[in-house]
Amino acid sequence: MTQRESALTSLGDLPGPRALPLLGNLHRIRFDRLHLILEDWAEQYGAIFRIRIGPHRIAVISDRAAIQRILVQRPEGFRRTAMLESVAAEMRLKGVFAAEGEDWRRQRRIVTAALNRAKLKDFFPTLAVTVGRLQRRWERAADASEPVDLCRDLMRFTVDVTMQLAFGVDANTLETPGPVIQRHLDKVFPVLHRRVNSAFPWWRYIRLPSDRALDRALVALEREVGDMVRATRERMAAEPERRAAPTNFLEAILAAVETEESGFTDAEIFANAGTLLLAGEDTTANSMAWAVHYFTKHPEHFERIRREVDAVVAPEPAIGSLEQTSELPFLDAFCNEVMRLKPVAPLHVLEPVADAEILGCLIPKGTPIMLLVRRMATRDENFGEGSRFDPDRWLVPAESRTGPHDRRAFVPFGAGPRLCPGRSLALLQIRTVLAMLCRNFQVEPVRGGKEVDEHLAFTMMPSNLSVRLRRLRR
């Protein structure tokens, strides 16, 4: 150890909640509320503290500069945890999200090319059809005065969009029961969340009913995706022009595999297709659901967005072109504020690839580091009155600001080289669906129900969120 390293605080000397032998802090943790518990501890113990889950020591950080440095130094300086990579590999989902090193670079290049904005422009008419189906579903609920389970409906929508973009398959779960593949997706993230945060990999020795259900779901997903890969390869062989102009994500990947000799295996194709399905379903649907929740809390903003949308799309019922999605500045500001306060990934977990100095502490190689990205985005030193919901903060010119507005503390899609490759698709869906809702409906919460709460199952979703819709007559 060098003289400088010996002067640093050790991980064990950091402040933190008292730990029990063997258990560590497990007796005080509920994993569906892990982010909330860590945020509360950060208020008590500061910008860097330590916890222990079983035998595993973990550093927890909420300092903006430290988090930004960690995110920017990926993948050379920091990486996903070895536990996540191992668990994802066991679940056959070691795609671009969980891969590291050269595996990540190789997969990232192809996946990003398959999701670029030019391809989204070609995809927009298909997206518009799916938005129309969601509108009709909500019109039926409004006419029947039935409460709408937002998370369920929005997950159906995002699955339909992702199936079209990924595989060219019109699942239409909004108007039909949908294919088997959709019914298995909801079994994956809760188990992944539980395993990644476990003190010991017990599932390798004891199989619970949820583990067996996951095994069946993954087999079914693998079979369904495999069938679609074979069908796509046959279609591309019969229509060679699809190699030069792919019409969906899977065709783009298969074309890139052939032209770049990338060495992509069928297992990696499934891993990335499965990752896109899961991320497209959960993260985007939950972001939209949180936005609708804030519509019910702030009807004045809802009305302002309606006027903005009307000015852009009238007399049509919804956005009709990709260009129109760039003409809604207040809707974008509203969504930014929702994602600042209710990000679907309120914490990130990484580990250093070598011993690292962070905030005066020596963090040993391979130590899990939990980054409280939601907490840094709500701190007053990063955003003025950070706990207040204020969409207009995103529209104030820099020269007119009177308080802090540090965009580096706002990372809903990550930051640095591993910025989410599905960001453009997610934002496109969010804008088109919320614009359609504001243009055609009034929305109010279901009265007398439970309070809407945060539930963490790898992503953060709203629980108890039901609304009533009323058609606007024009």
Tab-separated table of C-alpha atoms in Angstrom:
chain	number	residue	atom	x	y	z
A	1	MET	CA	0.000	0.000	0.000
A	2	THR	CA	1.360	3.436	-0.938
A	3	GLN	CA	1.633	6.347	1.523
A	4	ARG	CA	-1.303	8.054	-0.206
A	5	GLU	CA	-3.479	4.930	0.013
A	6	SER	CA	-2.666	4.521	3.710
A	7	ALA	CA	-3.955	8.054	4.315
A	8	LEU	CA	-7.373	7.226	2.830
A	9	THR	CA	-10.360	6.094	4.862
A	10	SER	CA	-10.999	2.365	4.609
A	11	LEU	CA	-14.398	1.017	3.633
A	12	GLY	CA	-14.853	-0.498	7.081
A	13	ASP	CA	-14.240	2.866	8.751
A	14	LEU	CA	-17.007	4.646	6.881
A	15	PRO	CA	-20.139	5.564	8.852
A	16	GLY	CA	-23.216	3.435	8.381
A	17	PRO	CA	-26.037	1.592	10.122
A	18	ARG	CA	-25.088	-0.937	12.743
A	19	ALA	CA	-24.698	-4.440	11.320
A	20	LEU	CA	-25.419	-7.794	12.954
A	21	PRO	CA	-23.082	-10.797	12.771
A	22	LEU	CA	-23.713	-12.890	9.643
A	23	LEU	CA	-26.816	-10.919	8.616
A	24	GLY	CA	-25.231	-7.501	8.316
A	25	ASN	CA	-28.070	-5.011	7.701
A	26	LEU	CA	-30.475	-7.530	6.159
A	27	HIS	CA	-32.799	-7.304	9.157
A	28	ARG	CA	-33.482	-3.648	8.295
A	29	ILE	CA	-33.874	-3.980	4.530
A	30	ARG	CA	-36.940	-4.619	2.394
A	31	PHE	CA	-35.722	-5.023	-1.144
A	32	ASP	CA	-38.925	-3.650	-2.676
A	33	ARG	CA	-38.112	-0.411	-0.794
A	34	LEU	CA	-34.312	-0.612	-0.923
A	35	HIS	CA	-33.879	2.761	-2.608
A	36	LEU	CA	-36.010	4.524	0.014
A	37	ILE	CA	-34.129	2.912	2.888
A	38	LEU	CA	-30.755	3.893	1.398
A	39	GLU	CA	-31.949	7.461	0.783
A	40	ASP	CA	-33.025	7.729	4.419
A	41	TRP	CA	-29.641	6.425	5.574
A	42	ALA	CA	-27.881	8.918	3.292
A	43	GLU	CA	-29.622	11.721	5.175
A	44	GLN	CA	-28.152	10.311	8.384
A	45	TYR	CA	-24.703	9.144	7.283
A	46	GLY	CA	-23.804	11.477	4.427
A	47	ALA	CA	-22.663	11.383	0.811
A	48	ILE	CA	-20.717	8.120	1.254
A	49	PHE	CA	-21.434	5.382	3.790
A	50	ARG	CA	-21.256	1.625	4.039
A	51	ILE	CA	-23.771	-1.162	4.540
A	52	ARG	CA	-23.418	-4.925	4.722
A	53	ILE	CA	-25.700	-7.527	3.155
A	54	GLY	CA	-24.695	-10.826	4.684
A	55	PRO	CA	-20.919	-11.054	4.221
A	56	HIS	CA	-20.826	-8.442	1.420
A	57	ARG	CA	-19.622	-4.938	2.207
A	58	ILE	CA	-21.167	-2.250	0.008
A	59	ALA	CA	-20.384	1.454	-0.455
A	60	VAL	CA	-23.353	3.804	-0.977
A	61	ILE	CA	-22.760	7.154	-2.712
A	62	SER	CA	-25.001	10.126	-3.468
A	63	ASP	CA	-22.440	12.848	-4.287
A	64	ARG	CA	-23.013	14.303	-7.764
A	65	ALA	CA	-19.369	14.717	-8.786
A	66	ALA	CA	-18.420	11.234	-7.579
A	67	ILE	CA	-21.365	9.588	-9.349
A	68	GLN	CA	-20.660	11.455	-12.583
A	69	ARG	CA	-16.994	10.403	-12.484
A	70	ILE	CA	-17.947	6.777	-11.931
A	71	LEU	CA	-20.459	6.754	-14.797
A	72	VAL	CA	-18.097	8.481	-17.221
A	73	GLN	CA	-15.234	6.102	-16.372
A	74	ARG	CA	-17.185	3.053	-17.462
A	75	PRO	CA	-16.302	0.495	-18.682
A	76	GLU	CA	-12.554	0.913	-18.107
A	77	GLY	CA	-12.789	2.059	-14.483
A	78	PHE	CA	-16.138	0.678	-13.316
A	79	ARG	CA	-18.433	-2.111	-14.480
A	80	ARG	CA	-21.680	-3.863	-13.666
A	81	THR	CA	-21.238	-6.079	-10.656
A	82	ALA	CA	-19.925	-9.575	-11.158
A	83	MET	CA	-23.107	-10.794	-9.442
A	84	LEU	CA	-25.331	-9.125	-12.041
A	85	GLU	CA	-23.260	-10.501	-14.900
A	86	SER	CA	-23.367	-13.987	-13.362
A	87	VAL	CA	-27.112	-13.891	-12.657
A	88	ALA	CA	-27.891	-12.517	-16.129
A	89	ALA	CA	-25.781	-15.268	-17.697
A	90	GLU	CA	-27.668	-17.921	-15.688
A	91	MET	CA	-30.926	-16.452	-17.001
A	92	ARG	CA	-29.573	-16.388	-20.597
A	93	LEU	CA	-29.933	-12.592	-20.608
A	94	LYS	CA	-26.308	-11.496	-20.793
A	95	GLY	CA	-26.975	-8.992	-23.538
A	96	VAL	CA	-25.656	-5.460	-23.977
A	97	PHE	CA	-27.088	-4.397	-20.594
A	98	ALA	CA	-25.181	-6.986	-18.528
A	99	ALA	CA	-22.151	-7.676	-20.735
A	100	GLU	CA	-18.733	-6.190	-19.992
A	101	GLY	CA	-15.443	-5.553	-21.757
A	102	GLU	CA	-15.112	-6.634	-25.367
A	103	ASP	CA	-18.439	-8.494	-25.233
A	104	TRP	CA	-20.157	-5.186	-24.427
A	105	ARG	CA	-18.313	-3.203	-27.123
A	106	ARG	CA	-19.159	-5.750	-29.814
A	107	GLN	CA	-22.813	-5.997	-28.860
A	108	ARG	CA	-23.253	-2.266	-28.220
A	109	ARG	CA	-22.154	-1.332	-31.733
A	110	ILE	CA	-24.781	-3.504	-33.378
A	111	VAL	CA	-27.601	-2.823	-30.912
A	112	THR	CA	-27.106	0.954	-31.124
A	113	ALA	CA	-27.140	0.853	-34.926
A	114	ALA	CA	-30.412	-1.096	-34.832
A	115	LEU	CA	-32.042	1.585	-32.637
A	116	ASN	CA	-30.808	4.771	-34.287
A	117	ARG	CA	-33.150	7.672	-34.949
A	118	ALA	CA	-33.282	7.093	-38.723
A	119	LYS	CA	-34.782	3.652	-38.158
A	120	LEU	CA	-37.254	5.125	-35.664
A	121	LYS	CA	-38.520	7.486	-38.366
A	122	ASP	CA	-39.354	4.503	-40.566
A	123	PHE	CA	-40.969	2.824	-37.559
A	124	PHE	CA	-43.146	5.795	-36.585
A	125	PRO	CA	-46.240	4.836	-38.654
A	126	THR	CA	-46.328	1.467	-36.875
A	127	LEU	CA	-46.018	3.224	-33.519
A	128	ALA	CA	-48.900	5.535	-34.452
A	129	VAL	CA	-51.148	2.538	-35.182
A	130	THR	CA	-50.393	1.098	-31.737
A	131	VAL	CA	-51.100	4.453	-30.085
A	132	GLY	CA	-54.484	4.407	-31.839
A	133	ARG	CA	-55.234	0.991	-30.359
A	134	LEU	CA	-54.398	2.253	-26.878
A	135	GLN	CA	-56.671	5.233	-27.444
A	136	ARG	CA	-59.564	2.956	-28.415
A	137	ARG	CA	-58.942	0.772	-25.358
A	138	TRP	CA	-59.134	3.835	-23.136
A	139	GLU	CA	-62.231	5.108	-24.937
A	140	ARG	CA	-64.003	1.839	-24.140
A	141	ALA	CA	-62.985	2.145	-20.479
A	142	ALA	CA	-64.178	5.766	-20.398
A	143	ASP	CA	-67.525	4.894	-21.994
A	144	ALA	CA	-68.042	2.116	-19.442
A	145	SER	CA	-66.868	4.331	-16.544
A	146	GLU	CA	-64.357	1.624	-15.641
A	147	PRO	CA	-61.155	2.379	-13.727
A	148	VAL	CA	-57.990	1.963	-15.773
A	149	ASP	CA	-55.057	-0.036	-14.441
A	150	LEU	CA	-52.421	2.187	-16.001
A	151	CYS	CA	-49.393	-0.022	-15.475
A	152	ARG	CA	-51.146	-3.006	-17.036
A	153	ASP	CA	-52.358	-1.078	-20.080
A	154	LEU	CA	-49.073	0.718	-20.645
A	155	MET	CA	-47.109	-2.524	-20.384
A	156	ARG	CA	-49.382	-4.039	-23.014
A	157	PHE	CA	-48.675	-1.009	-25.188
A	158	THR	CA	-44.891	-1.160	-24.758
A	159	VAL	CA	-44.835	-4.920	-25.387
A	160	ASP	CA	-46.752	-4.380	-28.635
A	161	VAL	CA	-44.343	-1.635	-29.709
A	162	THR	CA	-41.263	-3.640	-28.799
A	163	MET	CA	-42.522	-6.795	-30.518
A	164	GLN	CA	-43.065	-4.787	-33.702
A	165	LEU	CA	-39.706	-3.035	-33.508
A	166	ALA	CA	-37.736	-6.094	-32.411
A	167	PHE	CA	-39.325	-8.837	-34.473
A	168	GLY	CA	-41.809	-7.332	-36.909
A	169	VAL	CA	-44.572	-9.229	-35.062
A	170	ASP	CA	-47.946	-7.569	-34.507
A	171	ALA	CA	-48.757	-9.004	-31.070
A	172	ASN	CA	-51.679	-6.594	-30.478
A	173	THR	CA	-52.048	-7.405	-26.784
A	174	LEU	CA	-54.093	-4.211	-26.461
A	175	GLU	CA	-57.002	-5.751	-28.360
A	176	THR	CA	-56.386	-9.485	-27.918
A	177	PRO	CA	-55.086	-11.768	-25.121
A	178	GLY	CA	-51.711	-11.627	-26.846
A	179	PRO	CA	-49.018	-14.288	-27.400
A	180	VAL	CA	-47.384	-16.435	-24.747
A	181	ILE	CA	-44.209	-14.334	-24.813
A	182	GLN	CA	-45.934	-11.349	-23.228
A	183	ARG	CA	-47.314	-13.323	-20.315
A	184	HIS	CA	-43.844	-14.488	-19.246
A	185	LEU	CA	-42.032	-11.158	-19.154
A	186	ASP	CA	-43.357	-10.091	-15.752
A	187	LYS	CA	-41.666	-13.054	-14.067
A	188	VAL	CA	-38.132	-11.944	-14.926
A	189	PHE	CA	-37.330	-8.598	-13.268
A	190	PRO	CA	-38.613	-9.424	-9.750
A	191	VAL	CA	-36.458	-12.569	-9.613
A	192	LEU	CA	-33.469	-10.751	-11.121
A	193	HIS	CA	-33.797	-8.017	-8.475
A	194	ARG	CA	-34.010	-10.542	-5.647
A	195	ARG	CA	-31.041	-12.588	-6.843
A	196	VAL	CA	-28.722	-9.659	-7.551
A	197	ASN	CA	-29.251	-8.345	-4.010
A	198	SER	CA	-29.008	-11.700	-2.241
A	199	ALA	CA	-26.353	-12.342	0.379
A	200	PHE	CA	-25.876	-15.893	-0.907
A	201	PRO	CA	-26.850	-17.603	-4.224
A	202	TRP	CA	-29.323	-19.967	-2.552
A	203	TRP	CA	-31.327	-20.499	-5.759
A	204	ARG	CA	-28.474	-22.638	-7.076
A	205	TYR	CA	-29.209	-25.122	-4.301
A	206	ILE	CA	-32.872	-24.597	-3.344
A	207	ARG	CA	-35.543	-23.924	-5.969
A	208	LEU	CA	-38.556	-21.976	-4.787
A	209	PRO	CA	-41.842	-21.927	-6.752
A	210	SER	CA	-40.886	-18.496	-8.172
A	211	ASP	CA	-37.585	-19.929	-9.408
A	212	ARG	CA	-39.331	-22.815	-11.141
A	213	ALA	CA	-41.832	-20.386	-12.661
A	214	LEU	CA	-38.922	-18.301	-13.941
A	215	ASP	CA	-37.298	-21.382	-15.485
A	216	ARG	CA	-40.509	-22.172	-17.365
A	217	ALA	CA	-40.861	-18.562	-18.476
A	218	LEU	CA	-37.291	-18.415	-19.815
A	219	VAL	CA	-37.721	-21.683	-21.718
A	220	ALA	CA	-40.904	-20.331	-23.294
A	221	LEU	CA	-39.260	-17.000	-24.137
A	222	GLU	CA	-36.257	-18.751	-25.660
A	223	ARG	CA	-38.501	-20.970	-27.755
A	224	GLU	CA	-40.633	-18.051	-28.974
A	225	VAL	CA	-37.624	-15.875	-29.811
A	226	GLY	CA	-35.896	-18.817	-31.505
A	227	ASP	CA	-38.923	-19.374	-33.725
A	228	MET	CA	-38.919	-15.698	-34.700
A	229	VAL	CA	-35.183	-15.731	-35.434
A	230	ARG	CA	-35.628	-18.719	-37.754
A	231	ALA	CA	-38.614	-17.116	-39.488
A	232	THR	CA	-36.688	-13.875	-39.918
A	233	ARG	CA	-33.676	-15.642	-41.400
A	234	GLU	CA	-35.929	-17.461	-43.868
A	235	ARG	CA	-37.638	-14.190	-44.818
A	236	MET	CA	-34.285	-12.455	-45.338
A	237	ALA	CA	-33.049	-15.344	-47.478
A	238	ALA	CA	-36.170	-15.075	-49.638
A	239	GLU	CA	-35.985	-11.256	-49.740
A	240	PRO	CA	-32.285	-10.315	-49.817
A	241	GLU	CA	-33.126	-6.589	-50.035
A	242	ARG	CA	-33.982	-6.715	-46.312
A	243	ARG	CA	-30.268	-7.025	-45.543
A	244	ALA	CA	-29.645	-3.581	-47.022
A	245	ALA	CA	-32.829	-2.047	-45.548
A	246	PRO	CA	-33.850	-3.939	-42.385
A	247	THR	CA	-37.420	-3.324	-41.234
A	248	ASN	CA	-36.986	-4.271	-37.563
A	249	PHE	CA	-34.429	-4.737	-34.792
A	250	LEU	CA	-33.937	-8.466	-35.405
A	251	GLU	CA	-33.387	-8.002	-39.144
A	252	ALA	CA	-30.893	-5.224	-38.382
A	253	ILE	CA	-28.950	-7.443	-35.994
A	254	LEU	CA	-28.936	-10.423	-38.364
A	255	ALA	CA	-27.860	-8.177	-41.255
A	256	ALA	CA	-25.065	-6.680	-39.138
A	257	VAL	CA	-23.977	-10.141	-38.038
A	258	GLU	CA	-23.607	-11.218	-41.664
A	259	THR	CA	-21.935	-8.065	-42.979
A	260	GLU	CA	-19.602	-7.340	-40.057
A	261	GLU	CA	-18.718	-10.922	-39.210
A	262	SER	CA	-19.248	-9.930	-35.602
A	263	GLY	CA	-19.429	-13.431	-34.216
A	264	PHE	CA	-22.847	-12.822	-32.662
A	265	THR	CA	-24.220	-16.137	-31.451
A	266	ASP	CA	-27.856	-17.210	-31.287
A	267	ALA	CA	-27.547	-17.016	-27.491
A	268	GLU	CA	-26.463	-13.358	-27.735
A	269	ILE	CA	-29.274	-12.607	-30.183
A	270	PHE	CA	-31.766	-14.010	-27.652
A	271	ALA	CA	-30.091	-12.140	-24.779
A	272	ASN	CA	-30.352	-8.801	-26.575
A	273	ALA	CA	-33.853	-9.415	-27.903
A	274	GLY	CA	-34.952	-10.433	-24.404
A	275	THR	CA	-33.267	-7.395	-22.875
A	276	LEU	CA	-35.028	-5.093	-25.324
A	277	LEU	CA	-38.385	-6.707	-24.552
A	278	LEU	CA	-37.877	-6.423	-20.803
A	279	ALA	CA	-36.475	-2.902	-20.836
A	280	GLY	CA	-39.043	-1.724	-23.354
A	281	GLU	CA	-41.890	-3.137	-21.285
A	282	ASP	CA	-40.912	-2.107	-17.774
A	283	THR	CA	-38.917	1.096	-17.940
A	284	THR	CA	-40.926	2.951	-20.568
A	285	ALA	CA	-44.321	1.844	-19.256
A	286	ASN	CA	-43.442	2.844	-15.701
A	287	SER	CA	-42.097	6.234	-16.819
A	288	MET	CA	-45.411	6.956	-18.548
A	289	ALA	CA	-47.378	5.721	-15.554
A	290	TRP	CA	-45.498	8.059	-13.213
A	291	ALA	CA	-46.209	10.936	-15.627
A	292	VAL	CA	-49.949	10.224	-15.551
A	293	HIS	CA	-49.788	10.103	-11.755
A	294	TYR	CA	-48.374	13.633	-11.794
A	295	PHE	CA	-51.132	14.687	-14.224
A	296	THR	CA	-53.629	13.819	-11.483
A	297	LYS	CA	-51.613	15.750	-8.894
A	298	HIS	CA	-51.140	18.835	-11.104
A	299	PRO	CA	-54.190	19.380	-13.331
A	300	GLU	CA	-52.937	22.880	-14.207
A	301	HIS	CA	-49.910	21.326	-15.947
A	302	PHE	CA	-52.144	18.777	-17.647
A	303	GLU	CA	-54.260	21.582	-19.130
A	304	ARG	CA	-51.163	23.473	-20.252
A	305	ILE	CA	-49.850	20.388	-22.042
A	306	ARG	CA	-53.257	19.850	-23.641
A	307	ARG	CA	-53.150	23.363	-25.124
A	308	GLU	CA	-49.630	22.747	-26.399
A	309	VAL	CA	-50.599	19.410	-27.976
A	310	ASP	CA	-53.766	20.853	-29.528
A	311	ALA	CA	-51.749	23.594	-31.206
A	312	VAL	CA	-49.443	21.012	-32.789
A	313	VAL	CA	-51.754	18.134	-33.809
A	314	ALA	CA	-55.267	19.592	-34.266
A	315	PRO	CA	-57.534	18.549	-35.885
A	316	GLU	CA	-56.013	15.056	-35.646
A	317	PRO	CA	-56.543	12.974	-32.461
A	318	ALA	CA	-52.841	12.192	-31.958
A	319	ILE	CA	-49.339	12.966	-33.169
A	320	GLY	CA	-49.049	12.090	-36.846
A	321	SER	CA	-45.350	12.477	-37.604
A	322	LEU	CA	-41.990	12.101	-35.946
A	323	GLU	CA	-41.291	15.792	-36.499
A	324	GLN	CA	-44.273	16.792	-34.333
A	325	THR	CA	-42.729	15.056	-31.323
A	326	SER	CA	-40.039	17.775	-31.301
A	327	GLU	CA	-42.607	20.583	-31.024
A	328	LEU	CA	-43.774	19.980	-27.444
A	329	PRO	CA	-41.308	21.787	-25.134
A	330	PHE	CA	-43.525	21.908	-22.052
A	331	LEU	CA	-44.446	18.223	-22.361
A	332	ASP	CA	-40.725	17.449	-22.508
A	333	ALA	CA	-40.094	19.654	-19.465
A	334	PHE	CA	-42.907	17.932	-17.572
A	335	CYS	CA	-41.481	14.495	-18.396
A	336	ASN	CA	-37.993	15.570	-17.333
A	337	GLU	CA	-39.367	16.678	-13.981
A	338	VAL	CA	-41.238	13.390	-13.551
A	339	MET	CA	-38.089	11.405	-14.353
A	340	ARG	CA	-36.073	13.568	-11.954
A	341	LEU	CA	-38.388	12.807	-9.025
A	342	LYS	CA	-39.564	9.329	-10.054
A	343	PRO	CA	-36.787	7.726	-12.130
A	344	VAL	CA	-37.450	4.077	-12.909
A	345	ALA	CA	-33.807	3.412	-11.951
A	346	PRO	CA	-33.393	5.368	-8.683
A	347	LEU	CA	-30.135	3.580	-7.904
A	348	HIS	CA	-27.372	2.027	-9.982
A	349	VAL	CA	-25.012	-0.695	-8.772
A	350	LEU	CA	-21.455	-0.937	-10.111
A	351	GLU	CA	-18.029	-2.070	-8.934
A	352	PRO	CA	-14.485	-0.777	-9.569
A	353	VAL	CA	-12.251	-2.860	-11.814
A	354	ALA	CA	-9.271	-1.855	-9.625
A	355	ASP	CA	-8.885	-0.265	-6.194
A	356	ALA	CA	-10.425	3.214	-6.464
A	357	GLU	CA	-10.373	6.398	-4.401
A	358	ILE	CA	-13.841	7.878	-3.979
A	359	LEU	CA	-14.528	10.852	-1.703
A	360	GLY	CA	-11.393	10.147	0.299
A	361	CYS	CA	-12.184	6.451	0.765
A	362	LEU	CA	-10.263	3.527	-0.693
A	363	ILE	CA	-12.810	1.219	-2.328
A	364	PRO	CA	-11.272	-2.204	-3.030
A	365	LYS	CA	-11.598	-3.781	-6.461
A	366	GLY	CA	-14.875	-5.703	-6.881
A	367	THR	CA	-16.705	-3.916	-4.035
A	368	PRO	CA	-20.342	-3.217	-4.968
A	369	ILE	CA	-21.096	0.509	-5.084
A	370	MET	CA	-24.714	1.691	-4.938
A	371	LEU	CA	-25.202	5.064	-6.603
A	372	LEU	CA	-28.255	6.960	-5.329
A	373	VAL	CA	-28.975	8.823	-8.555
A	374	ARG	CA	-32.482	9.890	-7.524
A	375	ARG	CA	-31.181	11.411	-4.305
A	376	MET	CA	-28.543	13.484	-6.110
A	377	ALA	CA	-31.227	14.752	-8.519
A	378	THR	CA	-33.412	15.974	-5.662
A	379	ARG	CA	-30.712	17.697	-3.588
A	380	ASP	CA	-31.083	21.467	-3.295
A	381	GLU	CA	-27.442	22.019	-4.204
A	382	ASN	CA	-28.052	20.401	-7.606
A	383	PHE	CA	-31.583	21.618	-8.350
A	384	GLY	CA	-33.131	24.589	-6.578
A	385	GLU	CA	-35.873	23.436	-4.179
A	386	GLY	CA	-35.043	19.939	-5.308
A	387	SER	CA	-38.053	18.207	-3.750
A	388	ARG	CA	-40.552	20.538	-5.473
A	389	PHE	CA	-42.260	19.498	-8.712
A	390	ASP	CA	-41.586	22.354	-11.129
A	391	PRO	CA	-41.489	21.580	-14.881
A	392	ASP	CA	-40.714	25.217	-15.719
A	393	ARG	CA	-37.233	24.809	-14.232
A	394	TRP	CA	-36.314	23.037	-17.503
A	395	LEU	CA	-37.418	26.007	-19.657
A	396	VAL	CA	-35.559	28.848	-17.906
A	397	PRO	CA	-32.603	30.135	-19.989
A	398	ALA	CA	-29.237	29.637	-18.302
A	399	GLU	CA	-28.597	33.392	-18.115
A	400	SER	CA	-31.881	33.930	-16.237
A	401	ARG	CA	-31.436	31.288	-13.549
A	402	THR	CA	-31.380	32.370	-9.924
A	403	GLY	CA	-30.738	28.927	-8.411
A	404	PRO	CA	-28.823	25.725	-9.176
A	405	HIS	CA	-29.820	23.568	-12.143
A	406	ASP	CA	-27.083	20.981	-12.663
A	407	ARG	CA	-28.089	18.724	-15.542
A	408	ARG	CA	-25.182	16.432	-14.678
A	409	ALA	CA	-27.230	15.354	-11.646
A	410	PHE	CA	-30.062	14.205	-13.952
A	411	VAL	CA	-29.266	10.758	-15.398
A	412	PRO	CA	-32.554	8.891	-16.075
A	413	PHE	CA	-30.893	7.010	-18.944
A	414	GLY	CA	-27.442	6.754	-17.385
A	415	ALA	CA	-24.420	8.759	-18.547
A	416	GLY	CA	-21.102	8.295	-20.258
A	417	PRO	CA	-20.269	5.509	-22.721
A	418	ARG	CA	-23.029	3.246	-21.372
A	419	LEU	CA	-25.882	5.671	-21.950
A	420	CYS	CA	-29.046	3.625	-22.585
A	421	PRO	CA	-29.208	2.739	-26.317
A	422	GLY	CA	-33.024	2.658	-26.150
A	423	ARG	CA	-33.313	6.288	-24.974
A	424	SER	CA	-34.688	7.658	-28.259
A	425	LEU	CA	-37.308	4.917	-28.548
A	426	ALA	CA	-38.404	5.408	-24.936
A	427	LEU	CA	-38.798	9.177	-25.316
A	428	LEU	CA	-40.682	8.734	-28.585
A	429	GLN	CA	-43.211	6.418	-26.951
A	430	ILE	CA	-43.575	8.673	-23.909
A	431	ARG	CA	-44.272	11.774	-26.013
A	432	THR	CA	-46.761	10.115	-28.356
A	433	VAL	CA	-48.785	8.352	-25.650
A	434	LEU	CA	-48.958	11.320	-23.274
A	435	ALA	CA	-49.862	13.663	-26.127
A	436	MET	CA	-52.695	11.324	-27.147
A	437	LEU	CA	-53.945	11.164	-23.558
A	438	CYS	CA	-53.943	14.941	-23.114
A	439	ARG	CA	-55.593	15.513	-26.495
A	440	ASN	CA	-58.496	13.101	-25.968
A	441	PHE	CA	-59.200	12.555	-22.259
A	442	GLN	CA	-59.675	14.060	-18.857
A	443	VAL	CA	-57.921	12.033	-16.159
A	444	GLU	CA	-58.535	11.806	-12.425
A	445	PRO	CA	-57.438	9.382	-9.694
A	446	VAL	CA	-59.758	6.677	-8.436
A	447	ARG	CA	-61.065	8.040	-5.170
A	448	GLY	CA	-60.989	6.045	-1.957
A	449	GLY	CA	-58.162	3.777	-3.040
A	450	LYS	CA	-54.737	3.275	-1.498
A	451	GLU	CA	-52.072	5.917	-1.834
A	452	VAL	CA	-49.810	5.527	-4.855
A	453	ASP	CA	-46.470	4.194	-3.627
A	454	GLU	CA	-43.035	3.299	-4.986
A	455	HIS	CA	-42.255	-0.390	-5.482
A	456	LEU	CA	-38.776	-1.501	-6.533
A	457	ALA	CA	-38.422	-4.721	-8.510
A	458	PHE	CA	-35.203	-3.937	-10.400
A	459	THR	CA	-37.124	-0.968	-11.812
A	460	MET	CA	-39.226	1.422	-9.727
A	461	MET	CA	-42.924	1.257	-10.519
A	462	PRO	CA	-45.996	2.934	-9.049
A	463	SER	CA	-48.214	0.642	-7.010
A	464	ASN	CA	-51.959	1.225	-6.485
A	465	LEU	CA	-52.166	3.496	-9.548
A	466	SER	CA	-55.640	3.429	-11.105
A	467	VAL	CA	-57.353	6.345	-12.819
A	468	ARG	CA	-60.664	7.182	-14.403
A	469	LEU	CA	-60.758	8.618	-17.887
A	470	ARG	CA	-63.435	10.786	-19.443
A	471	ARG	CA	-63.603	11.455	-23.154
A	472	LEU	CA	-63.229	14.997	-24.405
A	473	ARG	CA	-66.000	15.878	-26.828
A	474	ARG	CA	-64.799	18.091	-29.664
